[in-house]
Short mmCIF file of C-alpha atoms (C1' of nucleotides) in Angstrom, two decimals:
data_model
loop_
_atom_site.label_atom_id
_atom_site.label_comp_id
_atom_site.label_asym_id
_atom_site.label_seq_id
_atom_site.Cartn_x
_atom_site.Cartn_y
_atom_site.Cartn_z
CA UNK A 724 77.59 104.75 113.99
CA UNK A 725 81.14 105.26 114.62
CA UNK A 726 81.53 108.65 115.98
CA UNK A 727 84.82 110.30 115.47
CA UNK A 728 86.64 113.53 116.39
CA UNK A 729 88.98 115.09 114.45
CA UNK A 730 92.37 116.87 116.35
CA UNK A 731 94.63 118.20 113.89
CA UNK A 732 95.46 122.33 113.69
CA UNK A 733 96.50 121.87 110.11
CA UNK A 734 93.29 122.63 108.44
CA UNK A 735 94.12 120.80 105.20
CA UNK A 736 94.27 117.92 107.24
CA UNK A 737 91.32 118.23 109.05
CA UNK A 738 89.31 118.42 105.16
CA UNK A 739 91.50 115.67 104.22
CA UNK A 740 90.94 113.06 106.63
CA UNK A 741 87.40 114.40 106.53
CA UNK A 742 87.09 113.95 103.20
CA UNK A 743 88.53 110.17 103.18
CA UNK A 744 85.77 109.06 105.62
CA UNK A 745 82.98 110.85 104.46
CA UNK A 746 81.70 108.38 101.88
CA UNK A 747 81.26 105.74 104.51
CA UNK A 748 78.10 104.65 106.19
CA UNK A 749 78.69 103.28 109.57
CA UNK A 750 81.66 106.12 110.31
CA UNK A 751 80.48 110.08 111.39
CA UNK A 752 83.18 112.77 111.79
CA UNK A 753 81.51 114.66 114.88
CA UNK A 754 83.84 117.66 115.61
CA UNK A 755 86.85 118.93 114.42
CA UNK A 756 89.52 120.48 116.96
CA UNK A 757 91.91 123.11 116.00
CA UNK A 758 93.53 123.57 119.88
CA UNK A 759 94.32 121.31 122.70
CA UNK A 760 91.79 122.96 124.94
CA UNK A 761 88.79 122.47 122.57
CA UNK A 762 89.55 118.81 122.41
CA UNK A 763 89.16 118.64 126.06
CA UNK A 764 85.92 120.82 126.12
CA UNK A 765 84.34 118.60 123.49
CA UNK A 766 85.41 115.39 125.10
CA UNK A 767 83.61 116.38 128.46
CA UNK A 768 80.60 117.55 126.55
CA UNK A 769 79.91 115.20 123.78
CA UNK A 770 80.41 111.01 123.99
CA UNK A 771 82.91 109.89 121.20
CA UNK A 772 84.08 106.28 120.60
CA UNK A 773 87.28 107.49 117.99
CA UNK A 774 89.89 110.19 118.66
CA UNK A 775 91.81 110.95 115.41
CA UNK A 776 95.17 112.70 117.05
CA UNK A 777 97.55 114.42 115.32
CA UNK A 778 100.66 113.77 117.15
CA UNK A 779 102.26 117.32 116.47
CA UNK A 780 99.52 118.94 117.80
CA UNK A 781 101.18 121.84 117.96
CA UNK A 782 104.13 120.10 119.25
CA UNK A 783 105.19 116.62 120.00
CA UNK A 784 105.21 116.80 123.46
CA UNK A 785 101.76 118.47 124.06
CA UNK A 786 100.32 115.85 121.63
CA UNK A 787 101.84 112.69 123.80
CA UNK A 788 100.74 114.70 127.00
CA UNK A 789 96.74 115.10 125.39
CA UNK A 790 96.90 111.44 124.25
CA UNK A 791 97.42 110.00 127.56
CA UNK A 792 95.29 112.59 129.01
CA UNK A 793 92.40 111.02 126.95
CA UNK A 794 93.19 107.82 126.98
CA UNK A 795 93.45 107.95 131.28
CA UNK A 796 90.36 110.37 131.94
CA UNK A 797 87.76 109.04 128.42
CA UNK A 798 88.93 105.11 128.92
CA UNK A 799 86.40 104.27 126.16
CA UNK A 800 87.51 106.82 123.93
CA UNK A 801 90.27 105.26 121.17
CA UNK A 802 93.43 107.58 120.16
CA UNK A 803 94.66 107.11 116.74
CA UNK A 804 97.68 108.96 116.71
CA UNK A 805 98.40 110.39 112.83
CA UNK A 806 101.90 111.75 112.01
CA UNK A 807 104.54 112.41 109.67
CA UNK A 808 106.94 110.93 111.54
CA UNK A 809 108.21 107.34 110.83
CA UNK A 810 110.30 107.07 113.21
CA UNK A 811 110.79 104.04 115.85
CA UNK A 812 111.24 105.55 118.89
CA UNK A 813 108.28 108.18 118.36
CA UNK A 814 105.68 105.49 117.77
CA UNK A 815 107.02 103.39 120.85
CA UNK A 816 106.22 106.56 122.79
CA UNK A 817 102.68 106.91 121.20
CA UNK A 818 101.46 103.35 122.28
CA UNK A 819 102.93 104.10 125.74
CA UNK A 820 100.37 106.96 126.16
CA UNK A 821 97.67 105.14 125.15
CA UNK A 822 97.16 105.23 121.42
CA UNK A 823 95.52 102.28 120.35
CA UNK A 824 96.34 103.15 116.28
CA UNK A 825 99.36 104.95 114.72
CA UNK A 826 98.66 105.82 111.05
CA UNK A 827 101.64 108.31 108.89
CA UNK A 828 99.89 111.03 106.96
CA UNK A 829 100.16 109.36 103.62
CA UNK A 830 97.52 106.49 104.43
CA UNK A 831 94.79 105.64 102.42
CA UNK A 832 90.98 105.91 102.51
CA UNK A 833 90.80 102.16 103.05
CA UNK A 834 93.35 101.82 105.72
CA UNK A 835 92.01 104.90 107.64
CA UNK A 836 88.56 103.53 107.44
CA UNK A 837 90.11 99.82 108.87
CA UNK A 838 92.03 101.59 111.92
CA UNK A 839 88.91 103.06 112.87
CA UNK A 840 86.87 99.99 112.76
CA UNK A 841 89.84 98.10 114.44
CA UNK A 842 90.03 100.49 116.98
CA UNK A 843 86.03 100.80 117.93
CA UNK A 844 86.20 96.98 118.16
CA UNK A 845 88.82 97.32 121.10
CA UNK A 846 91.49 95.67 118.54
CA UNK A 847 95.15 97.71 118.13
CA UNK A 848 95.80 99.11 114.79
CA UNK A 849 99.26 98.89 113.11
CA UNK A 850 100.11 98.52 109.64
CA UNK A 851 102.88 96.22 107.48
CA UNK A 852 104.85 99.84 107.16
CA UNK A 853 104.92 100.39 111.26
CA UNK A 854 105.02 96.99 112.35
CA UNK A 855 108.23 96.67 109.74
CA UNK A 856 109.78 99.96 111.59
CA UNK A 857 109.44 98.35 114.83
CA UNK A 858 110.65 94.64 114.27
CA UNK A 859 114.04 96.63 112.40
CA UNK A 860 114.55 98.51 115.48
CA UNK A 861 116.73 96.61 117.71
CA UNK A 862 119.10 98.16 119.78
CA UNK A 863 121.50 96.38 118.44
CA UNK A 864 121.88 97.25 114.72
CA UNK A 865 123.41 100.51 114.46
CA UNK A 866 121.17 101.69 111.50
CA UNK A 867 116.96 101.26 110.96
CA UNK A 868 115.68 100.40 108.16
CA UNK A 869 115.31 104.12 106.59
CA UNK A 870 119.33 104.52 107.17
CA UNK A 871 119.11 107.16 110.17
CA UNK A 872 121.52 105.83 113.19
CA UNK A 873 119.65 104.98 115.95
CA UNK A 874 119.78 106.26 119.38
CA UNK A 875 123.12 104.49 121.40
CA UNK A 876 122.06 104.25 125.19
CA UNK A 877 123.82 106.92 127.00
CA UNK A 878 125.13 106.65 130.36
CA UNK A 879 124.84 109.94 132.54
CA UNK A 880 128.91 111.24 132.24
CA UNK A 881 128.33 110.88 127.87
CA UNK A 882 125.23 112.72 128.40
CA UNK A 883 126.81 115.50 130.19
CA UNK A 884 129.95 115.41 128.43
CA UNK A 885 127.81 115.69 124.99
CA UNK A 886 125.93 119.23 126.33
CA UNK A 887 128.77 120.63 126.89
CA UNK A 888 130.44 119.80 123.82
CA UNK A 889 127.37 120.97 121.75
CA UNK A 890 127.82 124.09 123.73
CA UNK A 891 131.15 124.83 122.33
CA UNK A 892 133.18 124.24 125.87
CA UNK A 893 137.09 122.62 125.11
CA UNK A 894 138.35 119.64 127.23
CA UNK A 895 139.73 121.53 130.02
CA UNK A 896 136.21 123.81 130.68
CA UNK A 897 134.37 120.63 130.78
CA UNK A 898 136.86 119.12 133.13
CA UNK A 899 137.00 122.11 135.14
CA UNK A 900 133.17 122.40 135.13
CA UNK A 901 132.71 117.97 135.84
CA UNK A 902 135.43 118.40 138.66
CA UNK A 903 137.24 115.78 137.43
CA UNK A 904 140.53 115.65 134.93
CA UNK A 905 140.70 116.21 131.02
CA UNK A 906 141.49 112.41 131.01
CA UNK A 907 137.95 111.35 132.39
CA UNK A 908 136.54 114.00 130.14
CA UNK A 909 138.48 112.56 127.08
CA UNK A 910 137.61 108.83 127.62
CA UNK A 911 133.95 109.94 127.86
CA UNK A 912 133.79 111.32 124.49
CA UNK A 913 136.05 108.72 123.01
CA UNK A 914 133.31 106.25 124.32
CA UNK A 915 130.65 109.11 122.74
CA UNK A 916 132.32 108.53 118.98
CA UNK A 917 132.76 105.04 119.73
CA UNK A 918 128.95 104.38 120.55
CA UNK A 919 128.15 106.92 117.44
CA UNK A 920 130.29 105.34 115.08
CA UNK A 921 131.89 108.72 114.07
CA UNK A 922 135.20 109.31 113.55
CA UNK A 923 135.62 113.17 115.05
CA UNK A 924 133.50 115.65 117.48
CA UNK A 925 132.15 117.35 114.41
CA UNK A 926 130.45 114.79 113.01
CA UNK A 927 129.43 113.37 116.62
CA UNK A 928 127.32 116.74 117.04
CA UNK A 929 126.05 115.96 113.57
CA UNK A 930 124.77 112.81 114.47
CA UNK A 931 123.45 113.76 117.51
CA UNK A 932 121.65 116.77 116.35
CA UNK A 933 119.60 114.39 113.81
CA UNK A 934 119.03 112.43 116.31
CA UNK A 935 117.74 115.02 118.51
CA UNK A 936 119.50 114.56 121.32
CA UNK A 937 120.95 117.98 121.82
CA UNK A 938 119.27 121.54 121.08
CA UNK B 762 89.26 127.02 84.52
CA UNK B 763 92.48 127.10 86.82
CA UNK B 764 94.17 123.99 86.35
CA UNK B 765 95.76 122.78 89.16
CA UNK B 766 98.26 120.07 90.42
CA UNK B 767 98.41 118.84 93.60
CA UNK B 768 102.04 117.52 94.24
CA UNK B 769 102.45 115.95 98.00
CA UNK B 770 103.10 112.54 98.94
CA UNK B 771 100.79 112.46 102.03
CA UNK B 772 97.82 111.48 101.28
CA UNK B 773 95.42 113.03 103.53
CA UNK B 774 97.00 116.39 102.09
CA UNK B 775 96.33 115.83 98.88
CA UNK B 776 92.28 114.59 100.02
CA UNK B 777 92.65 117.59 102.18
CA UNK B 778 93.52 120.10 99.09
CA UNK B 779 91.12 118.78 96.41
CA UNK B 780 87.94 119.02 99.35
CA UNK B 781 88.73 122.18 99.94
CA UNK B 782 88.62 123.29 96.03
CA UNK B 783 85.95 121.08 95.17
CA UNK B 784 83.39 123.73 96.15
CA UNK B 785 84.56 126.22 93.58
CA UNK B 786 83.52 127.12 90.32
CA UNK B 787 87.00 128.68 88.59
CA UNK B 788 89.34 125.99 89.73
CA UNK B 789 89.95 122.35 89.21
CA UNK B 790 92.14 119.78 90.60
CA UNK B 791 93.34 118.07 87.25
CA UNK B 792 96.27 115.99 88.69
CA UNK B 793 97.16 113.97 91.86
CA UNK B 794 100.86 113.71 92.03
CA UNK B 795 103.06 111.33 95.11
CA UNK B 796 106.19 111.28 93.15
CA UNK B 797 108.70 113.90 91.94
CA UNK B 798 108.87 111.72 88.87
CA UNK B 799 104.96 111.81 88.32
CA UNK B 800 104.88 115.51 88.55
CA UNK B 801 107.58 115.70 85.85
CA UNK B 802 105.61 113.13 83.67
CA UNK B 803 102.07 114.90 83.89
CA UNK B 804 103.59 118.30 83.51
CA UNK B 805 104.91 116.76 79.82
CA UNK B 806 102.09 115.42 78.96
CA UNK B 807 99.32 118.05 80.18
CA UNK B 808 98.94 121.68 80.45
CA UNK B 809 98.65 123.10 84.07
CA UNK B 810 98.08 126.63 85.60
CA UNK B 811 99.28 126.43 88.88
CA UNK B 812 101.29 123.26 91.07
CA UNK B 813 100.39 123.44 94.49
CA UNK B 814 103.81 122.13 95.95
CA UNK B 815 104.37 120.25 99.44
CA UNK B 816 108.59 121.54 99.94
CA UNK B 817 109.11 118.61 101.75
CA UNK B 818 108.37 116.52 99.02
CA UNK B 819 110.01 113.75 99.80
CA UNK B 820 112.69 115.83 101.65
CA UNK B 821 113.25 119.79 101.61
CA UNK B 822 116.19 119.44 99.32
CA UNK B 823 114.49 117.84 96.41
CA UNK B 824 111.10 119.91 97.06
CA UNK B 825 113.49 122.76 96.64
CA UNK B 826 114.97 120.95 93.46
CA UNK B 827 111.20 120.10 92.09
CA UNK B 828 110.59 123.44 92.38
CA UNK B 829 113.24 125.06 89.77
CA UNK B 830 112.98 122.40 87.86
CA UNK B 831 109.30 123.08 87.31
CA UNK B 832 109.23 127.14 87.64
CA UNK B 833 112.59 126.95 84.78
CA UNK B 834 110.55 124.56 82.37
CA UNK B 835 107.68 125.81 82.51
CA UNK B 836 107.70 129.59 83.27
CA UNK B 837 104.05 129.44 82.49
CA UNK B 838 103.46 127.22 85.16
CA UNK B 839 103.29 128.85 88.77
CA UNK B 840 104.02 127.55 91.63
CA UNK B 841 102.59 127.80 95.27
CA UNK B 842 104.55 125.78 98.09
CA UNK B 843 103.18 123.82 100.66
CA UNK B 844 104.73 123.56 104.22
CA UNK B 845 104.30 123.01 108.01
CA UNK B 846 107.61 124.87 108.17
CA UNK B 847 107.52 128.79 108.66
CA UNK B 848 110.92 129.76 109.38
CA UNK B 849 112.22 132.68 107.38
CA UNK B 850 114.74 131.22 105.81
CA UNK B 851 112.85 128.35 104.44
CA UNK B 852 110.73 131.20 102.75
CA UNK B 853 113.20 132.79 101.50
CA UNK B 854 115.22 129.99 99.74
CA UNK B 855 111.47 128.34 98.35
CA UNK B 856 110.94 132.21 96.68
CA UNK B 857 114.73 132.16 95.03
CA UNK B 858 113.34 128.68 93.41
CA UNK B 859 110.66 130.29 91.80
CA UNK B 860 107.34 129.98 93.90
CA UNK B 861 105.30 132.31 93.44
CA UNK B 862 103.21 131.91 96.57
CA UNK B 863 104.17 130.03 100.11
CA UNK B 864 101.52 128.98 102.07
CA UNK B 865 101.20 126.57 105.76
CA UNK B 866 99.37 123.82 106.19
CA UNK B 867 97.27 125.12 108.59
CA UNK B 868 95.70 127.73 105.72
CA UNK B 869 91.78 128.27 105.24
CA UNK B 870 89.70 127.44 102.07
CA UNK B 871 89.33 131.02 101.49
CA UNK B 872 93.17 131.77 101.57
CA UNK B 873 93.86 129.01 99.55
CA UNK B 874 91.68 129.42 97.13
CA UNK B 875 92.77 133.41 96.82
CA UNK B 876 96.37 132.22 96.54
CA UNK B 877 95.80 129.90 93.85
CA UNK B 878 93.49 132.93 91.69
CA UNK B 879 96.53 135.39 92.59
CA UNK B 880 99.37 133.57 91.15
CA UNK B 881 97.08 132.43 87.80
CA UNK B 882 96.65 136.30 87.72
CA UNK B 883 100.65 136.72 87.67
CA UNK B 884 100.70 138.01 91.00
CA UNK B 885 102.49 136.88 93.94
CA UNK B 886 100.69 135.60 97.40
CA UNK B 887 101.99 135.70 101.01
CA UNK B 888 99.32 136.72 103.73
CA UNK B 889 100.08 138.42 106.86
CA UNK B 890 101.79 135.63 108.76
CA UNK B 891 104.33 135.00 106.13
CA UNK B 892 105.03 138.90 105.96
CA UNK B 893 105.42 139.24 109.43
CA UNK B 894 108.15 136.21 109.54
CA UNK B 895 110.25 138.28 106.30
CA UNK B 896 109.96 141.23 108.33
CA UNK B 897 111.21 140.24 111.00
CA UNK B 898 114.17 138.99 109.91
CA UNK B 899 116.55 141.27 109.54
CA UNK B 900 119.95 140.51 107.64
CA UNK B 901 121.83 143.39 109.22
CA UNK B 902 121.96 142.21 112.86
CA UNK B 903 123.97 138.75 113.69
CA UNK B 904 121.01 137.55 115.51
CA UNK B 905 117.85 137.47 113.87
CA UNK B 906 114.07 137.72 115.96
CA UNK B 907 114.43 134.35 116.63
CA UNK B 908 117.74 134.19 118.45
CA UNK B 909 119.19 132.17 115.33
CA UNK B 910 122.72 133.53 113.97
CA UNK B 911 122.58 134.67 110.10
CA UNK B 912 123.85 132.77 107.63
CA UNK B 913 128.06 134.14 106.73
CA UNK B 914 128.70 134.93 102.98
CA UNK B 915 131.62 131.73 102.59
CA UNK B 916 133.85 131.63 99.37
CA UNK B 917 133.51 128.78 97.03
CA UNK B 918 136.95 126.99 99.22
CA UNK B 919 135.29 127.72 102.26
CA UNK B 920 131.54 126.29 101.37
CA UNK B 921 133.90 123.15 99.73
CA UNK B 922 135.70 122.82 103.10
CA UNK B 923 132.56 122.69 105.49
CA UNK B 924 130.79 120.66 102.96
CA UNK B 925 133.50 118.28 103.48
CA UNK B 926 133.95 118.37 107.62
CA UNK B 927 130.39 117.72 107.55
CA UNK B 928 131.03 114.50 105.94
CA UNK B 929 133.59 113.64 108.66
CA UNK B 930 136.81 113.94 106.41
CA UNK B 931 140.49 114.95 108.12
CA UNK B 932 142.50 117.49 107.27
CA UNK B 933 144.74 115.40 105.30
CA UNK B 934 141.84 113.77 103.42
CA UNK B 935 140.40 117.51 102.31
CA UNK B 936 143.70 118.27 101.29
CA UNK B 937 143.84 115.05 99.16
CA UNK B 938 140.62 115.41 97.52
CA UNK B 939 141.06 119.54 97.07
CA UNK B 940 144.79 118.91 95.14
CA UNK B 941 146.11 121.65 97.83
CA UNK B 942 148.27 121.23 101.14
CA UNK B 943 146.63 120.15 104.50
CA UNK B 944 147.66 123.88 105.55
CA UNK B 945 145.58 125.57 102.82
CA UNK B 946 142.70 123.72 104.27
CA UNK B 947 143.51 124.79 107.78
CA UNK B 948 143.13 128.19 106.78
CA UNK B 949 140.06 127.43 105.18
CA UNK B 950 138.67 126.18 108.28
CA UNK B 951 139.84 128.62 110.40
CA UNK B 952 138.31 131.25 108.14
CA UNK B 953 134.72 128.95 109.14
CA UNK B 954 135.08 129.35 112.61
CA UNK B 955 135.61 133.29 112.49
CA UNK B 956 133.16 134.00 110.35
CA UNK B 957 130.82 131.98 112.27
CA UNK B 958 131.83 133.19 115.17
CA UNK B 959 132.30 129.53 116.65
CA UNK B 960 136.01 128.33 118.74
CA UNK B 961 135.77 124.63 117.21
CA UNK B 962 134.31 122.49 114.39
CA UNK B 963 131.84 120.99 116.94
CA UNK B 964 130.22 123.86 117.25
CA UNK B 965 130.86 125.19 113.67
CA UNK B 966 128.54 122.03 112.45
CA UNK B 967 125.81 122.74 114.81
CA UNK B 968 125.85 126.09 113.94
CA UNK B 969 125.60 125.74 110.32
CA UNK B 970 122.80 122.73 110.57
CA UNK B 971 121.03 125.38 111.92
CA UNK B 972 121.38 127.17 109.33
CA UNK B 973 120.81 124.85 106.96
CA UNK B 974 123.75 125.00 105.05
CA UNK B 975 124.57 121.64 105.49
CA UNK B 976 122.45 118.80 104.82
"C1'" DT C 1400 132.47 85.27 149.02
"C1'" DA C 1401 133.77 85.36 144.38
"C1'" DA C 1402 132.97 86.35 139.56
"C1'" DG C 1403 130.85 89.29 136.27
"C1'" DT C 1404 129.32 93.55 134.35
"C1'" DA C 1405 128.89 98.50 133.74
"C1'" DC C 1406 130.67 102.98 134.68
"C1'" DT C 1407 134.16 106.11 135.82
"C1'" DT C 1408 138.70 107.70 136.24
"C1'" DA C 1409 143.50 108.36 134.34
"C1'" DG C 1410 148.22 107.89 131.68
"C1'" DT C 1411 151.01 107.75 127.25
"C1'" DG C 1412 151.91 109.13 122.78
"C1'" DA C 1413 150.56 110.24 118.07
"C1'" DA C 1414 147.55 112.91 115.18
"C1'" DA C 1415 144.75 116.68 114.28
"C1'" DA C 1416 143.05 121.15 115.17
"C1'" DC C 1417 143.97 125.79 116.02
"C1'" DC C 1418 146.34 130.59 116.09
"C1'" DC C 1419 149.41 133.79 114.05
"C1'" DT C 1420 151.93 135.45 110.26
"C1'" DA C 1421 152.97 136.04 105.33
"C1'" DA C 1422 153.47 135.47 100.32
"C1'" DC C 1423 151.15 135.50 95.82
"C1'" DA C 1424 147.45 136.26 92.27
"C1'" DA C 1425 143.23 138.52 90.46
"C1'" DG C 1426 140.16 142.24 90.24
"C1'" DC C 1427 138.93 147.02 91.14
"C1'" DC C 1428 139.43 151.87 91.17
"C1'" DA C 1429 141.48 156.55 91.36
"C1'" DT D 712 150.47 152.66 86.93
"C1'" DG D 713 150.06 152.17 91.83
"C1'" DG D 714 147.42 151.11 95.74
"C1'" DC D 715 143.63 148.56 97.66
"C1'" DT D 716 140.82 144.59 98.52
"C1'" DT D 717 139.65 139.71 98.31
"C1'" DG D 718 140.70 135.00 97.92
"C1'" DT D 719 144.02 131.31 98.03
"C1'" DT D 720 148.09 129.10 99.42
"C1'" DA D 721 151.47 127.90 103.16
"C1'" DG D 722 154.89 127.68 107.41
"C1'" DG D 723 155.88 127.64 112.66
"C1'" DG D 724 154.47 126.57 116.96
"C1'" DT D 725 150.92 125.62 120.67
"C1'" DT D 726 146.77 123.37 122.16
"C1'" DT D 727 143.31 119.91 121.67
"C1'" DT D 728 141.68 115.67 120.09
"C1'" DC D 729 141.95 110.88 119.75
"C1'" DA D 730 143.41 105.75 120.25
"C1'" DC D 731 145.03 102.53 123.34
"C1'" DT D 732 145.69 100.79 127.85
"C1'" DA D 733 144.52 100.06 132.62
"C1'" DA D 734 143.03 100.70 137.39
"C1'" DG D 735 139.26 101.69 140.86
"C1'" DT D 736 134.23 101.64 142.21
"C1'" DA D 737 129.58 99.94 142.42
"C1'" DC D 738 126.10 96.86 141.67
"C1'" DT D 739 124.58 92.01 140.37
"C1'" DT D 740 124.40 87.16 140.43
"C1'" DA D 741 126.07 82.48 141.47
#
DNA sequence: TAAGTACTTAGTGAAAACCCTAACAAGCCA
DNA sequence: TGGCTTGTTAGGGTTTTCACTAAGTACTTA
């Protein structure tokens, strides 16, 4: 018997995924965790082979920092990480932690079943619709395959240079604030449009806010 | 019998939904819906109580569109919505569509299951967390709880106008597609950045993204 | 050492954005 | 009717943005 816990603090979820696995006869959902800190007392409590993880859980960052905290202190314990998000980048940073599966919300009974089996059997779990994100992100096409721009590598005078725009500042306070002339300050964020592919600021901090890479 | 659809294209939501209903004896889950265009078929085609709606269905702006669509067709119909997102103004546009209930994704069987027998009963449902988010935000001050500024009232030349920087267009390309001079259209902006209290377009963008009056 | 690459720093000049002021029309109200 | 407000349309003049070009530094690699 598979044993599984499930770490998601969106209740419907929780019934849902439930729900998909409970007709099956070698696979037992075992607890259900509604807050980082109860996955961790469970964990140290109870032996589990399958670690259902909702990525978002309650933010991004604390769900990368509690995979990788499971997968380094419970190495026999599998992370499936389960998510909304499709995007590229997100799922790279998943694996890197530790996840050994990486399932969107909208899977089915069948393939939720399969990543759990893969999993337990010390095999990775993608499917065709992750595996496909992945392979069409290279850094070198400036769009993925769902039409969102990808990230451009930054170098550390564009990242600076991109704050301060996003905070409002004109040429001259960024300048004054960089110690260095307008000039440098206007080639870096001619380089920021260029890397972009955007034809003015306004649409630069566009971009860049969808990407997330400013507040 | 309630009648109820379940409209969401993530599946575990949807598995989720119906387990947490299946216990009860005055409501039934009569329809499984993953496209906007399916809901819009079975609606047609089969009489329904209440449409338990995910917003972001595939995106906000068509959950948003789904949801007039259904609440002006079928006034008989009511609608709940379905979100991870609780920010106030979310709520507030998802009510102007019509829903008569708004409830997260994190919500209990009990809750759920009192929302759906509210809005059959032609009354409206929003528990305690969803209150306290309306509440506090307060239209009078420019900053509301959460540090976010409040949305400006814009005239029809100055919604056109941002609408269009958004897209990246020049002055001289507004001006074009607006039949007026590049000057009118300076003004127009101009008017954008007092009202949003903002010194440049960069920051006028980033400002209204987070307000969501751009897409 | 030399060549190559990546990053940073500027200069020139044209285009666009921005600020201030003002005219005109439509609607409202005493 | 006259006065008031709101929205739209522009002009003049300054500041900022942007494209193009190019030099200097640092770090690799042959």
């Amino acid at each position: 018997m598979i044993r599984v816990l499930i770490a998601d603090d969106h209740n419907v979820f929780v019934e849902g995924i439930e729900s998909l696995i409970s007709g099956s006869e070698d696979i037992e959902v075992r607890e259900r965790c509604y807050t980082v800190e109860s996955v961790m007392e469970r964990l140290s409590n109870a032996e589990m082979d399958v670690v259902l993880l909702d990525i978002s859980f309650p933010q991004i960052e604390a769900g990368l920092g509690l995979c990788e905290y499971i997968t380094q202190t419970y190495p026999t314990v599998k992370v499936i990480a389960l998510t909304m998000h499709d995007d590229a980048s997100l799922i790279k940073r998943v694996v890197k932690k530790g996840a050994k599966g990486y399932l969107l919300k909208n899977t089915t009974k069948v393939e939720l079943l399969q990543a759990i089996r893969a999993v337990y059997q010390e095999k990775q779990y993608f499917n065709e619709t992750i595996t496909h994100i992945l392979l069409n992100d290279e850094p070198q096409s400036r769009k993925s395959a769902a039409g969102v721009a990808l990230k451009p590598k930054l170098t550390p005078r564009e990242s600076e240079v991109l704050a301060l725009i996003a905070q409002g500042l004109t040429t001259q306070q960024m300048a004054a604030q960089m110690f260095v002339s307008a000039k440098a300050v206007e080639f870096h964020r001619s380089s920021l449009l260029m890397k972009f592919g955007v034809p003015n600021t306004a649409l630069l901090i566009k971009t860049a806010m969808e990407l997330h890479l400013i507040a």
